[in-house]
Tab-separated table of C-alpha atoms in Angstrom:
chain	number	residue	atom	x	y	z
A	1	MET	CA	3.001	-1.724	7.526
A	2	PRO	CA	3.491	2.078	7.440
A	3	LYS	CA	0.847	4.148	5.747
A	4	LEU	CA	1.652	4.838	2.118
A	5	PRO	CA	3.738	8.019	1.661
A	6	SER	CA	3.269	8.371	-2.067
A	7	PRO	CA	2.103	10.937	-4.587
A	8	PHE	CA	0.104	8.106	-6.104
A	9	LEU	CA	-2.360	8.428	-3.212
A	10	VAL	CA	-3.977	11.241	-5.211
A	11	LEU	CA	-4.184	8.880	-8.179
A	12	LEU	CA	-5.747	6.128	-6.055
A	13	HIS	CA	-8.347	8.508	-4.685
A	14	THR	CA	-9.205	9.754	-8.169
A	15	HIS	CA	-9.677	6.255	-9.593
A	16	PHE	CA	-11.699	5.195	-6.548
A	17	THR	CA	-13.978	8.220	-6.863
A	18	LEU	CA	-14.538	7.639	-10.586
A	19	LEU	CA	-15.635	4.085	-9.892
A	20	LEU	CA	-18.069	5.273	-7.246
A	21	ILE	CA	-19.565	7.798	-9.634
A	22	SER	CA	-20.152	5.041	-12.160
A	23	ILE	CA	-22.088	2.864	-9.686
A	24	PRO	CA	-25.684	4.031	-9.145
A	25	PHE	CA	-27.039	3.934	-5.620
A	26	GLN	CA	-29.811	5.261	-3.506
A	27	VAL	CA	-30.579	5.311	0.200
A	28	ASN	CA	-33.998	4.218	1.346
A	29	SER	CA	-35.234	4.790	4.874
A	30	GLN	CA	-37.882	2.097	4.982
A	31	ILE	CA	-38.957	-0.693	7.250
A	32	PRO	CA	-35.750	-2.430	8.386
A	33	ASN	CA	-34.728	-5.591	6.581
A	34	THR	CA	-34.759	-7.716	9.724
A	35	GLU	CA	-32.423	-10.405	8.377
A	36	GLU	CA	-29.754	-7.899	7.360
A	37	LEU	CA	-30.276	-5.939	10.568
A	38	THR	CA	-29.522	-9.064	12.590
A	39	ILE	CA	-26.412	-9.815	10.512
A	40	LEU	CA	-25.030	-6.311	11.005
A	41	ILE	CA	-25.752	-6.221	14.748
A	42	ASN	CA	-23.888	-9.534	15.096
A	43	ILE	CA	-20.965	-8.124	13.100
A	44	LYS	CA	-20.878	-5.148	15.446
A	45	GLN	CA	-20.701	-7.485	18.424
A	46	GLU	CA	-17.902	-9.556	16.883
A	47	LEU	CA	-15.955	-6.344	16.319
A	48	GLY	CA	-16.235	-5.652	20.058
A	49	ASN	CA	-19.102	-3.137	19.977
A	50	PRO	CA	-16.816	-0.250	19.034
A	51	PRO	CA	-18.034	3.298	19.799
A	52	PHE	CA	-17.876	4.331	16.151
A	53	LEU	CA	-20.713	1.890	15.427
A	54	SER	CA	-22.999	3.347	18.093
A	55	SER	CA	-25.607	4.095	15.430
A	56	TRP	CA	-25.892	0.380	14.637
A	57	ASN	CA	-28.867	-0.534	16.827
A	58	ALA	CA	-31.988	-2.636	16.557
A	59	THR	CA	-34.349	0.339	16.627
A	60	SER	CA	-33.273	1.894	13.330
A	61	SER	CA	-32.873	0.850	9.737
A	62	PRO	CA	-29.327	-0.040	8.545
A	63	CYS	CA	-30.074	2.115	5.512
A	64	ASP	CA	-29.933	5.138	7.848
A	65	TRP	CA	-26.520	4.257	9.292
A	66	PRO	CA	-23.663	6.438	8.005
A	67	GLU	CA	-21.455	3.466	7.074
A	68	ILE	CA	-24.195	1.741	5.060
A	69	THR	CA	-25.678	2.336	1.627
A	70	CYS	CA	-28.796	0.570	0.436
A	71	ILE	CA	-30.675	-0.040	-2.772
A	72	GLU	CA	-34.320	-1.007	-2.478
A	73	ASN	CA	-33.992	-1.481	1.279
A	74	SER	CA	-31.102	-3.926	0.940
A	75	VAL	CA	-27.496	-3.316	2.015
A	76	THR	CA	-25.164	-2.921	-0.976
A	77	GLU	CA	-22.236	-0.977	0.467
A	78	ILE	CA	-20.265	-0.976	3.725
A	79	SER	CA	-17.590	1.660	4.291
A	80	LEU	CA	-15.505	1.207	7.442
A	81	GLN	CA	-12.518	3.219	6.315
A	82	ASN	CA	-10.197	4.594	9.015
A	83	LYS	CA	-12.205	3.302	11.994
A	84	THR	CA	-9.261	1.902	14.028
A	85	ILE	CA	-10.619	-1.636	13.663
A	86	THR	CA	-8.329	-4.190	15.343
A	87	GLN	CA	-10.515	-7.299	15.068
A	88	LYS	CA	-10.835	-9.765	12.220
A	89	ILE	CA	-13.770	-9.283	9.873
A	90	PRO	CA	-16.380	-11.981	10.503
A	91	PRO	CA	-17.277	-14.164	7.500
A	92	THR	CA	-20.962	-13.562	8.198
A	93	ILE	CA	-20.558	-10.279	6.327
A	94	CYS	CA	-21.063	-12.369	3.186
A	95	ASN	CA	-24.565	-13.231	4.348
A	96	LEU	CA	-25.446	-9.784	3.016
A	97	LYS	CA	-26.385	-11.200	-0.367
A	98	ASN	CA	-26.460	-7.898	-2.245
A	99	LEU	CA	-23.150	-6.519	-0.953
A	100	THR	CA	-21.165	-5.020	-3.858
A	101	PHE	CA	-18.867	-2.579	-2.046
A	102	LEU	CA	-16.615	-3.221	0.960
A	103	ASP	CA	-14.052	-0.661	2.132
A	104	LEU	CA	-11.955	-1.689	5.146
A	105	SER	CA	-8.950	0.500	4.382
A	106	LEU	CA	-6.827	2.463	6.868
A	107	ASN	CA	-7.399	0.232	9.873
A	108	ASP	CA	-5.309	-2.217	11.933
A	109	ILE	CA	-7.058	-5.428	10.949
A	110	PRO	CA	-4.753	-8.402	11.641
A	111	GLY	CA	-4.488	-11.951	10.357
A	112	GLU	CA	-4.588	-13.588	6.956
A	113	PHE	CA	-6.803	-12.670	4.032
A	114	PRO	CA	-10.332	-12.298	5.442
A	115	ASP	CA	-12.883	-15.024	4.909
A	116	ILE	CA	-14.932	-13.123	2.339
A	117	LEU	CA	-14.718	-15.300	-0.770
A	118	ASN	CA	-18.434	-16.013	-0.421
A	119	CYS	CA	-19.186	-12.332	-1.049
A	120	THR	CA	-19.590	-13.222	-4.702
A	121	ARG	CA	-21.331	-9.989	-5.729
A	122	LEU	CA	-18.492	-7.762	-4.587
A	123	GLU	CA	-17.426	-5.254	-7.237
A	124	ILE	CA	-15.197	-3.039	-5.085
A	125	LEU	CA	-12.911	-4.431	-2.374
A	126	ASP	CA	-10.452	-2.210	-0.504
A	127	LEU	CA	-8.284	-3.830	2.191
A	128	SER	CA	-5.414	-1.369	1.854
A	129	GLN	CA	-3.276	-0.092	4.728
A	130	ASN	CA	-3.999	-2.757	7.316
A	131	LEU	CA	-1.951	-5.485	9.004
A	132	PHE	CA	-2.908	-8.458	6.832
A	133	VAL	CA	-0.302	-11.205	6.433
A	134	GLY	CA	0.136	-14.437	4.513
A	135	PRO	CA	-0.715	-15.319	0.927
A	136	LEU	CA	-3.584	-14.186	-1.217
A	137	PRO	CA	-6.057	-17.035	-1.777
A	138	ASN	CA	-5.381	-19.162	-4.853
A	139	ASP	CA	-9.098	-19.161	-5.603
A	140	ILE	CA	-9.533	-15.410	-5.426
A	141	ASP	CA	-11.292	-15.651	-8.788
A	142	ARG	CA	-14.370	-16.783	-6.862
A	143	LEU	CA	-14.955	-13.041	-6.474
A	144	SER	CA	-15.674	-12.960	-10.174
A	145	ALA	CA	-17.571	-9.640	-10.186
A	146	LEU	CA	-14.653	-7.586	-8.837
A	147	GLN	CA	-13.905	-4.378	-10.728
A	148	TYR	CA	-11.640	-2.724	-8.139
A	149	ILE	CA	-9.035	-4.376	-5.867
A	150	ASN	CA	-6.778	-2.520	-3.472
A	151	PHE	CA	-4.684	-4.742	-1.200
A	152	GLY	CA	-1.829	-2.242	-0.969
A	153	ALA	CA	0.270	-1.354	2.097
A	154	ASN	CA	-0.149	-4.633	3.971
A	155	ASN	CA	2.135	-7.581	4.690
A	156	PHE	CA	0.752	-10.076	2.194
A	157	SER	CA	3.459	-12.532	1.123
A	158	GLY	CA	4.127	-15.492	-1.151
A	159	ASP	CA	3.123	-15.626	-4.800
A	160	ILE	CA	0.575	-13.434	-6.485
A	161	PRO	CA	-1.945	-16.097	-7.560
A	162	PRO	CA	-2.284	-16.608	-11.339
A	163	SER	CA	-6.044	-16.954	-10.779
A	164	ILE	CA	-6.216	-13.197	-10.426
A	165	GLY	CA	-5.918	-13.189	-14.213
A	166	ARG	CA	-9.399	-14.737	-14.418
A	167	LEU	CA	-11.148	-11.736	-12.866
A	168	SER	CA	-12.450	-10.632	-16.237
A	169	GLU	CA	-14.330	-7.565	-14.933
A	170	LEU	CA	-11.315	-6.123	-13.121
A	171	GLN	CA	-10.466	-2.498	-13.953
A	172	LYS	CA	-8.153	-1.455	-11.103
A	173	LEU	CA	-5.592	-3.697	-9.384
A	174	TYR	CA	-3.414	-2.335	-6.570
A	175	LEU	CA	-0.990	-4.672	-4.798
A	176	TYR	CA	1.678	-2.085	-3.902
A	177	GLN	CA	3.860	-2.146	-0.768
A	178	ASN	CA	3.580	-5.718	0.442
A	179	GLU	CA	5.903	-8.632	1.203
A	180	PHE	CA	5.299	-10.700	-1.937
A	181	ASP	CA	8.334	-12.839	-2.799
A	182	GLY	CA	7.320	-14.570	-6.012
A	183	THR	CA	7.078	-13.193	-9.549
A	184	PHE	CA	4.419	-11.308	-11.475
A	185	PRO	CA	1.994	-13.790	-13.071
A	186	LYS	CA	1.784	-13.482	-16.836
A	187	GLU	CA	-1.925	-14.297	-16.575
A	188	ILE	CA	-2.557	-10.685	-15.602
A	189	GLY	CA	-2.151	-9.991	-19.314
A	190	ASN	CA	-5.569	-11.640	-19.788
A	191	LEU	CA	-7.388	-8.868	-17.903
A	192	SER	CA	-8.811	-7.183	-20.972
A	193	ASN	CA	-10.665	-4.502	-18.960
A	194	LEU	CA	-7.744	-3.544	-16.742
A	195	GLU	CA	-7.033	0.198	-16.612
A	196	VAL	CA	-4.665	0.489	-13.636
A	197	LEU	CA	-1.975	-1.947	-12.495
A	198	GLY	CA	-0.091	-0.960	-9.334
A	199	PHE	CA	2.662	-3.326	-8.137
A	200	ALA	CA	5.116	-0.762	-6.743
A	201	PHE	CA	7.289	-1.143	-3.652
A	202	ASN	CA	7.456	-4.925	-3.564
A	203	GLU	CA	11.232	-5.132	-3.259
A	204	LYS	CA	11.159	-8.737	-1.992
A	205	MET	CA	9.887	-10.040	-5.312
A	206	LYS	CA	12.204	-12.490	-7.045
A	207	PRO	CA	14.275	-10.831	-9.791
A	208	ALA	CA	12.152	-11.129	-12.912
A	209	SER	CA	11.431	-9.461	-16.216
A	210	ILE	CA	8.219	-7.644	-17.030
A	211	PRO	CA	5.937	-10.269	-18.599
A	212	VAL	CA	5.548	-9.588	-22.321
A	213	GLU	CA	1.890	-10.512	-21.863
A	214	PHE	CA	1.322	-7.154	-20.152
A	215	GLY	CA	1.451	-5.713	-23.657
A	216	LYS	CA	-2.018	-7.178	-24.284
A	217	LEU	CA	-3.664	-4.805	-21.795
A	218	LYS	CA	-5.144	-2.500	-24.418
A	219	LYS	CA	-7.188	-0.478	-21.916
A	220	LEU	CA	-4.336	0.024	-19.453
A	221	GLN	CA	-3.881	3.665	-18.475
A	222	THR	CA	-1.441	3.329	-15.553
A	223	LEU	CA	1.393	0.827	-15.125
A	224	TRP	CA	3.128	1.422	-11.775
A	225	ILE	CA	5.885	-1.035	-10.813
A	226	ASP	CA	8.511	1.039	-8.986
A	227	GLU	CA	11.017	-0.754	-6.748
A	228	ALA	CA	9.903	-4.303	-7.467
A	229	ASN	CA	13.189	-6.022	-8.409
A	230	LEU	CA	12.554	-5.905	-12.129
A	231	ILE	CA	15.420	-7.050	-14.350
A	232	GLY	CA	16.032	-7.463	-18.073
A	233	GLU	CA	14.871	-5.160	-20.818
A	234	ILE	CA	11.615	-3.256	-21.083
A	235	PRO	CA	9.585	-5.449	-23.456
A	236	ASP	CA	8.689	-3.952	-26.817
A	237	SER	CA	5.160	-5.220	-26.226
A	238	LEU	CA	4.554	-2.250	-23.901
A	239	THR	CA	4.593	-0.006	-26.955
A	240	ASN	CA	1.224	-1.589	-27.852
A	241	LEU	CA	-0.408	0.025	-24.799
A	242	THR	CA	-2.040	2.826	-26.750
A	243	SER	CA	-4.240	3.914	-23.813
A	244	LEU	CA	-1.281	4.295	-21.464
A	245	GLU	CA	-1.072	7.626	-19.643
A	246	ILE	CA	1.374	6.862	-16.816
A	247	LEU	CA	4.325	4.458	-17.021
A	248	SER	CA	6.446	4.220	-13.888
A	249	LEU	CA	9.156	1.551	-13.660
A	250	ALA	CA	11.600	3.471	-11.497
A	251	ILE	CA	14.121	2.138	-8.963
A	252	ASN	CA	14.630	-1.288	-10.496
A	253	HIS	CA	17.435	-3.072	-12.335
A	254	LEU	CA	16.203	-2.736	-15.896
A	255	THR	CA	18.825	-2.836	-18.627
A	256	GLY	CA	19.118	-2.276	-22.351
A	257	PRO	CA	17.593	0.485	-24.457
A	258	ILE	CA	14.291	2.229	-23.901
A	259	PRO	CA	11.889	0.986	-26.601
A	260	SER	CA	11.552	3.895	-29.013
A	261	GLY	CA	7.831	3.199	-29.417
A	262	LEU	CA	7.191	4.408	-25.861
A	263	PHE	CA	7.935	7.940	-27.051
A	264	SER	CA	5.244	7.583	-29.726
A	265	LEU	CA	2.386	6.754	-27.351
A	266	LYS	CA	-0.089	9.554	-27.952
A	267	ASN	CA	-1.751	9.432	-24.526
A	268	LEU	CA	1.376	9.105	-22.393
A	269	THR	CA	1.725	12.046	-19.993
A	270	LYS	CA	4.161	10.736	-17.354
A	271	LEU	CA	7.198	8.528	-17.961
A	272	TYR	CA	9.311	7.580	-14.939
A	273	LEU	CA	12.256	5.256	-15.611
A	274	PHE	CA	14.774	6.743	-13.182
A	275	ASN	CA	17.252	4.742	-11.120
A	276	ASN	CA	17.720	1.783	-13.435
A	277	LYS	CA	20.590	0.586	-15.623
A	278	LEU	CA	19.121	1.549	-18.965
A	279	SER	CA	21.541	2.265	-21.806
A	280	GLY	CA	21.587	3.355	-25.434
A	281	GLU	CA	20.409	6.550	-27.073
A	282	LEU	CA	17.091	8.354	-27.164
A	283	PRO	CA	15.196	8.258	-30.470
A	284	ASN	CA	15.355	11.282	-32.730
A	285	SER	CA	11.576	11.436	-33.035
A	286	PHE	CA	9.107	12.088	-30.188
A	287	GLU	CA	5.639	11.602	-31.612
A	288	GLY	CA	3.942	11.386	-28.229
A	289	ARG	CA	3.553	15.121	-27.737
A	290	ASN	CA	1.438	14.953	-24.559
A	291	LEU	CA	4.286	14.215	-22.150
A	292	VAL	CA	4.073	16.366	-19.021
A	293	GLU	CA	6.708	14.707	-16.850
A	294	LEU	CA	9.820	12.882	-18.116
A	295	ASP	CA	12.292	11.385	-15.652
A	296	LEU	CA	15.032	9.193	-17.117
A	297	SER	CA	17.626	10.174	-14.526
A	298	ALA	CA	20.267	7.933	-12.943
A	299	ASN	CA	20.764	5.528	-15.838
A	300	ASN	CA	23.527	4.917	-18.376
A	301	LEU	CA	21.935	6.655	-21.349
A	302	THR	CA	24.295	8.054	-23.996
A	303	GLY	CA	24.257	10.130	-27.167
A	304	SER	CA	22.843	13.592	-27.637
A	305	ILE	CA	19.571	15.053	-26.414
A	306	PRO	CA	17.283	15.052	-29.470
A	307	GLU	CA	16.009	18.301	-30.966
A	308	ASP	CA	12.510	16.824	-30.997
A	309	LEU	CA	12.488	16.732	-27.199
A	310	GLY	CA	12.384	20.509	-27.206
A	311	LYS	CA	9.108	20.397	-29.137
A	312	LEU	CA	7.135	18.881	-26.270
A	313	GLN	CA	4.795	21.783	-25.590
A	314	ASN	CA	3.305	20.290	-22.412
A	315	LEU	CA	6.512	19.112	-20.768
A	316	GLN	CA	6.974	20.496	-17.249
A	317	LEU	CA	9.483	18.102	-15.669
A	318	PHE	CA	12.699	17.503	-17.651
A	319	ASN	CA	14.935	15.142	-15.650
A	320	LEU	CA	17.829	13.602	-17.569
A	321	PHE	CA	20.497	14.020	-14.893
A	322	SER	CA	23.123	11.435	-13.904
A	323	ASN	CA	23.546	9.833	-17.306
A	324	GLN	CA	26.220	9.922	-20.015
A	325	PHE	CA	24.575	12.339	-22.457
A	326	SER	CA	26.988	14.372	-24.579
A	327	GLY	CA	26.944	17.104	-27.200
A	328	LYS	CA	25.026	20.377	-27.204
A	329	LEU	CA	21.599	21.112	-25.817
A	330	PRO	CA	19.000	21.835	-28.516
A	331	SER	CA	18.106	25.519	-28.610
A	332	SER	CA	14.446	24.490	-28.818
A	333	ILE	CA	14.552	23.629	-25.112
A	334	GLY	CA	14.584	27.358	-24.433
A	335	LEU	CA	11.238	27.732	-26.201
A	336	MET	CA	9.303	25.123	-24.208
A	337	PRO	CA	6.238	26.952	-22.806
A	338	SER	CA	5.424	24.639	-19.901
A	339	LEU	CA	8.885	23.855	-18.526
A	340	THR	CA	9.180	24.227	-14.728
A	341	GLY	CA	12.018	21.871	-13.791
A	342	PHE	CA	15.155	21.468	-15.948
A	343	ARG	CA	17.752	19.052	-14.567
A	344	VAL	CA	20.589	17.707	-16.711
A	345	PHE	CA	23.429	17.737	-14.172
A	346	GLU	CA	26.122	15.029	-14.091
A	347	ASN	CA	26.390	14.362	-17.809
A	348	LYS	CA	28.980	15.174	-20.487
A	349	LEU	CA	27.077	17.964	-22.149
A	350	SER	CA	28.903	20.880	-23.742
A	351	GLY	CA	28.331	24.080	-25.718
A	352	VAL	CA	26.255	27.054	-24.634
A	353	LEU	CA	23.063	26.926	-22.620
A	354	PRO	CA	19.789	27.735	-24.445
A	355	ALA	CA	19.577	31.541	-24.406
A	356	GLU	CA	15.801	31.792	-24.000
A	357	ILE	CA	15.256	29.215	-21.278
A	358	GLY	CA	13.035	30.729	-18.591
A	359	LEU	CA	11.667	33.392	-20.922
A	360	HIS	CA	8.676	31.389	-22.153
A	361	SER	CA	7.746	29.302	-19.098
A	362	LYS	CA	7.445	29.462	-15.317
A	363	LEU	CA	10.870	27.981	-14.623
A	364	GLU	CA	11.397	26.933	-11.005
A	365	ALA	CA	14.554	24.779	-11.077
A	366	PHE	CA	17.613	25.093	-13.317
A	367	GLU	CA	20.260	22.458	-12.553
A	368	VAL	CA	23.094	21.936	-15.057
A	369	SER	CA	26.107	21.262	-12.830
A	370	SER	CA	28.980	18.856	-13.528
A	371	ASN	CA	29.001	19.176	-17.308
A	372	GLN	CA	31.226	20.997	-19.785
A	373	PHE	CA	29.010	23.969	-20.616
A	374	SER	CA	30.661	27.206	-21.718
A	375	GLY	CA	29.496	30.734	-22.370
A	376	GLN	CA	27.179	32.704	-20.130
A	377	LEU	CA	24.270	31.865	-17.905
A	378	PRO	CA	20.975	32.536	-19.706
A	379	GLN	CA	19.644	36.019	-18.974
A	380	HIS	CA	15.981	35.157	-18.431
A	381	LEU	CA	16.034	32.309	-15.897
A	382	CYS	CA	13.787	34.203	-13.472
A	383	ALA	CA	11.617	35.978	-16.040
A	384	ALA	CA	8.469	34.431	-14.555
A	385	GLY	CA	9.483	35.310	-10.995
A	386	VAL	CA	9.223	31.774	-9.579
A	387	LEU	CA	12.812	30.472	-9.888
A	388	THR	CA	14.014	28.758	-6.687
A	389	GLY	CA	17.375	27.340	-7.714
A	390	VAL	CA	20.310	27.911	-10.067
A	391	VAL	CA	22.778	25.044	-9.767
A	392	ALA	CA	25.513	25.342	-12.388
A	393	PHE	CA	28.772	24.499	-10.622
A	394	SER	CA	31.651	22.576	-12.190
A	395	ASN	CA	31.359	23.817	-15.773
A	396	ASN	CA	33.305	26.281	-17.929
A	397	LEU	CA	30.780	29.102	-17.694
A	398	SER	CA	32.091	32.655	-17.913
A	399	GLY	CA	31.049	36.289	-18.055
A	400	GLU	CA	28.956	38.074	-15.450
A	401	VAL	CA	26.102	36.628	-13.442
A	402	PRO	CA	22.879	37.978	-15.026
A	403	LYS	CA	21.698	41.117	-13.265
A	404	SER	CA	18.147	39.755	-13.484
A	405	LEU	CA	19.009	37.233	-10.774
A	406	GLY	CA	19.483	40.154	-8.422
A	407	ASN	CA	15.758	40.834	-8.718
A	408	CYS	CA	14.738	37.203	-8.200
A	409	SER	CA	13.191	37.194	-4.718
A	410	THR	CA	12.162	33.539	-4.913
A	411	LEU	CA	15.715	32.174	-5.058
A	412	ARG	CA	16.623	29.621	-2.395
A	413	THR	CA	19.928	28.298	-3.692
A	414	VAL	CA	22.588	29.635	-6.069
A	415	GLN	CA	25.561	27.345	-6.669
A	416	LEU	CA	28.039	28.683	-9.236
A	417	HIS	CA	31.395	27.459	-7.877
A	418	HIS	CA	34.165	26.035	-10.053
A	419	ASN	CA	33.505	28.098	-13.178
A	420	LYS	CA	35.094	31.153	-14.821
A	421	PHE	CA	32.608	33.846	-13.841
A	422	SER	CA	33.866	37.404	-13.457
A	423	GLY	CA	32.568	40.838	-12.539
A	424	GLU	CA	30.453	41.734	-9.541
A	425	ILE	CA	27.689	39.699	-7.968
A	426	PRO	CA	24.301	41.412	-8.523
A	427	SER	CA	23.599	43.186	-5.239
A	428	GLY	CA	20.065	41.852	-4.925
A	429	ILE	CA	21.241	38.243	-4.640
A	430	TRP	CA	22.867	38.929	-1.260
A	431	ILE	CA	19.591	40.024	0.295
A	432	ALA	CA	17.112	37.716	-1.482
A	433	PHE	CA	14.788	36.910	1.401
A	434	ASN	CA	14.391	33.155	0.719
A	435	LEU	CA	18.046	32.486	-0.148
A	436	SER	CA	19.578	29.825	2.130
A	437	SER	CA	22.628	28.719	0.116
A	438	LEU	CA	25.049	30.818	-1.941
A	439	VAL	CA	28.239	29.133	-3.210
A	440	LEU	CA	30.501	31.239	-5.429
A	441	SER	CA	34.030	29.903	-4.818
A	442	ASN	CA	36.615	29.160	-7.489
A	443	ASN	CA	35.631	31.915	-9.895
A	444	SER	CA	37.098	35.334	-10.753
A	445	PHE	CA	34.526	37.633	-9.190
A	446	SER	CA	35.489	41.183	-8.286
A	447	GLY	CA	34.052	43.919	-6.104
A	448	GLU	CA	33.475	44.181	-2.352
A	449	LEU	CA	31.481	41.980	-0.043
A	450	PRO	CA	28.208	43.493	1.152
A	451	ARG	CA	27.827	44.404	4.798
A	452	GLU	CA	24.390	42.822	5.112
A	453	VAL	CA	22.971	39.593	3.709
A	454	SER	CA	19.687	37.720	3.870
A	455	CYS	CA	18.924	36.416	7.331
A	456	ASN	CA	17.851	33.070	5.891
A	457	LEU	CA	21.302	32.472	4.420
A	458	LYS	CA	22.778	29.383	6.094
A	459	ASN	CA	25.525	28.408	3.662
A	460	LEU	CA	27.732	31.095	2.135
A	461	THR	CA	30.968	30.051	0.425
A	462	ILE	CA	32.956	32.722	-1.388
A	463	GLY	CA	36.560	31.578	-1.211
A	464	HIS	CA	37.964	28.279	-0.085
A	465	LYS	CA	36.080	28.446	3.208
A	466	SER	CA	32.532	29.165	4.196
A	467	GLN	CA	31.961	32.753	5.239
A	468	GLN	CA	30.842	33.385	8.818
A	469	ILE	CA	27.535	35.175	9.208
A	470	PHE	CA	26.620	37.122	12.349
A	471	ARG	CA	22.938	37.625	13.129
A	472	SER	CA	21.414	40.196	15.437
A	473	ASN	CA	18.033	39.784	17.097
A	474	SER	CA	16.516	41.670	14.203
A	475	CYS	CA	16.041	39.527	11.114
A	476	CYS	CA	16.932	42.570	9.051
A	477	SER	CA	20.462	42.760	10.400
A	478	CYS	CA	22.764	39.954	9.357
A	479	PHE	CA	26.406	40.853	8.915
A	480	LEU	CA	29.397	39.264	7.192
A	481	GLU	CA	32.685	38.892	8.964
A	482	LYS	CA	35.240	40.666	6.773
A	483	ASN	CA	38.640	39.046	6.864
């Protein structure tokens, strides 16, 4: 199983660290506990006496070993993360009667679920990013003290056992990126202490709806089920998750409207529903004003973009592209103080673009192509000096390109083709150091081509064909062929 390439790794690390902070521990260098010493030396031998365990020897206390943590001279934690382990974990590890923490992540441990169900005091168990195969044990609830489970990025298969819903102390449950081929057990809705539920990237799951019982998870802060073959509608019960901060159900086959109550969740900061088959209109009211990232792209959403959406003072990511939205953009969008990415391309939007967009925030991406916008490009897109892209092709935009873009050194792409622009191109655009793509064809521009352009420019289209760029050995001398 490949190692997890996901932005959620930061999230996992944060949750893991918070749990560690909440568990008191101390290290005591005392007379060795001879029984535990013998157990650990035997474990070392069964693992093939690997060099990384060279400190595990009979002449020192296990409480002094870097992989071991003790309380009152008894082993409570073992951390063997990223140690290139290729052997199975011996069941004798459960003879350590006070073991509460076991981290075996980021190794190459093979075989089925390890024989550790007798480690009944375990509170934290991390088996993520190994080579485990086969089903999870049906009696996994024998580990009744578990607060944190991470079995992600393995090859576990079969059903997720309903008994997992009896782990009443569980706070974090990660089962992402496996080979499960059953459905999500509704019993998970009984985990009253659950704060994080991560089922993403289990594309072999049978097509199934989100269990309505998940709406009972009152403490849930993160629900992460991307690319898991979800079908049907998003249950209204999820609007009861008042502690929810992150909801990610992207890359599935969900249909129907988005429950309006999701936009009223006061703690919700990130909502990812992109790449589904969702339909209907957005609600007029957005009471959940803490949204930071909103991605509803690549669905079948219709209607207008609500005025209330422009009142989200914390919103940075605004992704509504590849839908069927129509009508005018609310002018309030131009006043959003935190907006960094604005993407509404491939819709049926019309009217003029918000005049003040970019003036009040650090706008980095402005992508409005393939709509029916008219009027001019906003004048202040690069007011904060961090704009990297203006993508506005295939509209009815007219007038001159704002001169302010000629002073925007951060630009990497400018795509304005198939519009009604006129006048001269601001001279600074041609030599913007970071610019790699400039597409201006099918407009009514006037003036002469410059002799020199940015040496990073790889794609330049002015007429019906790409313009040829000649480069000298000096990066300061790049010349246009003039036909």
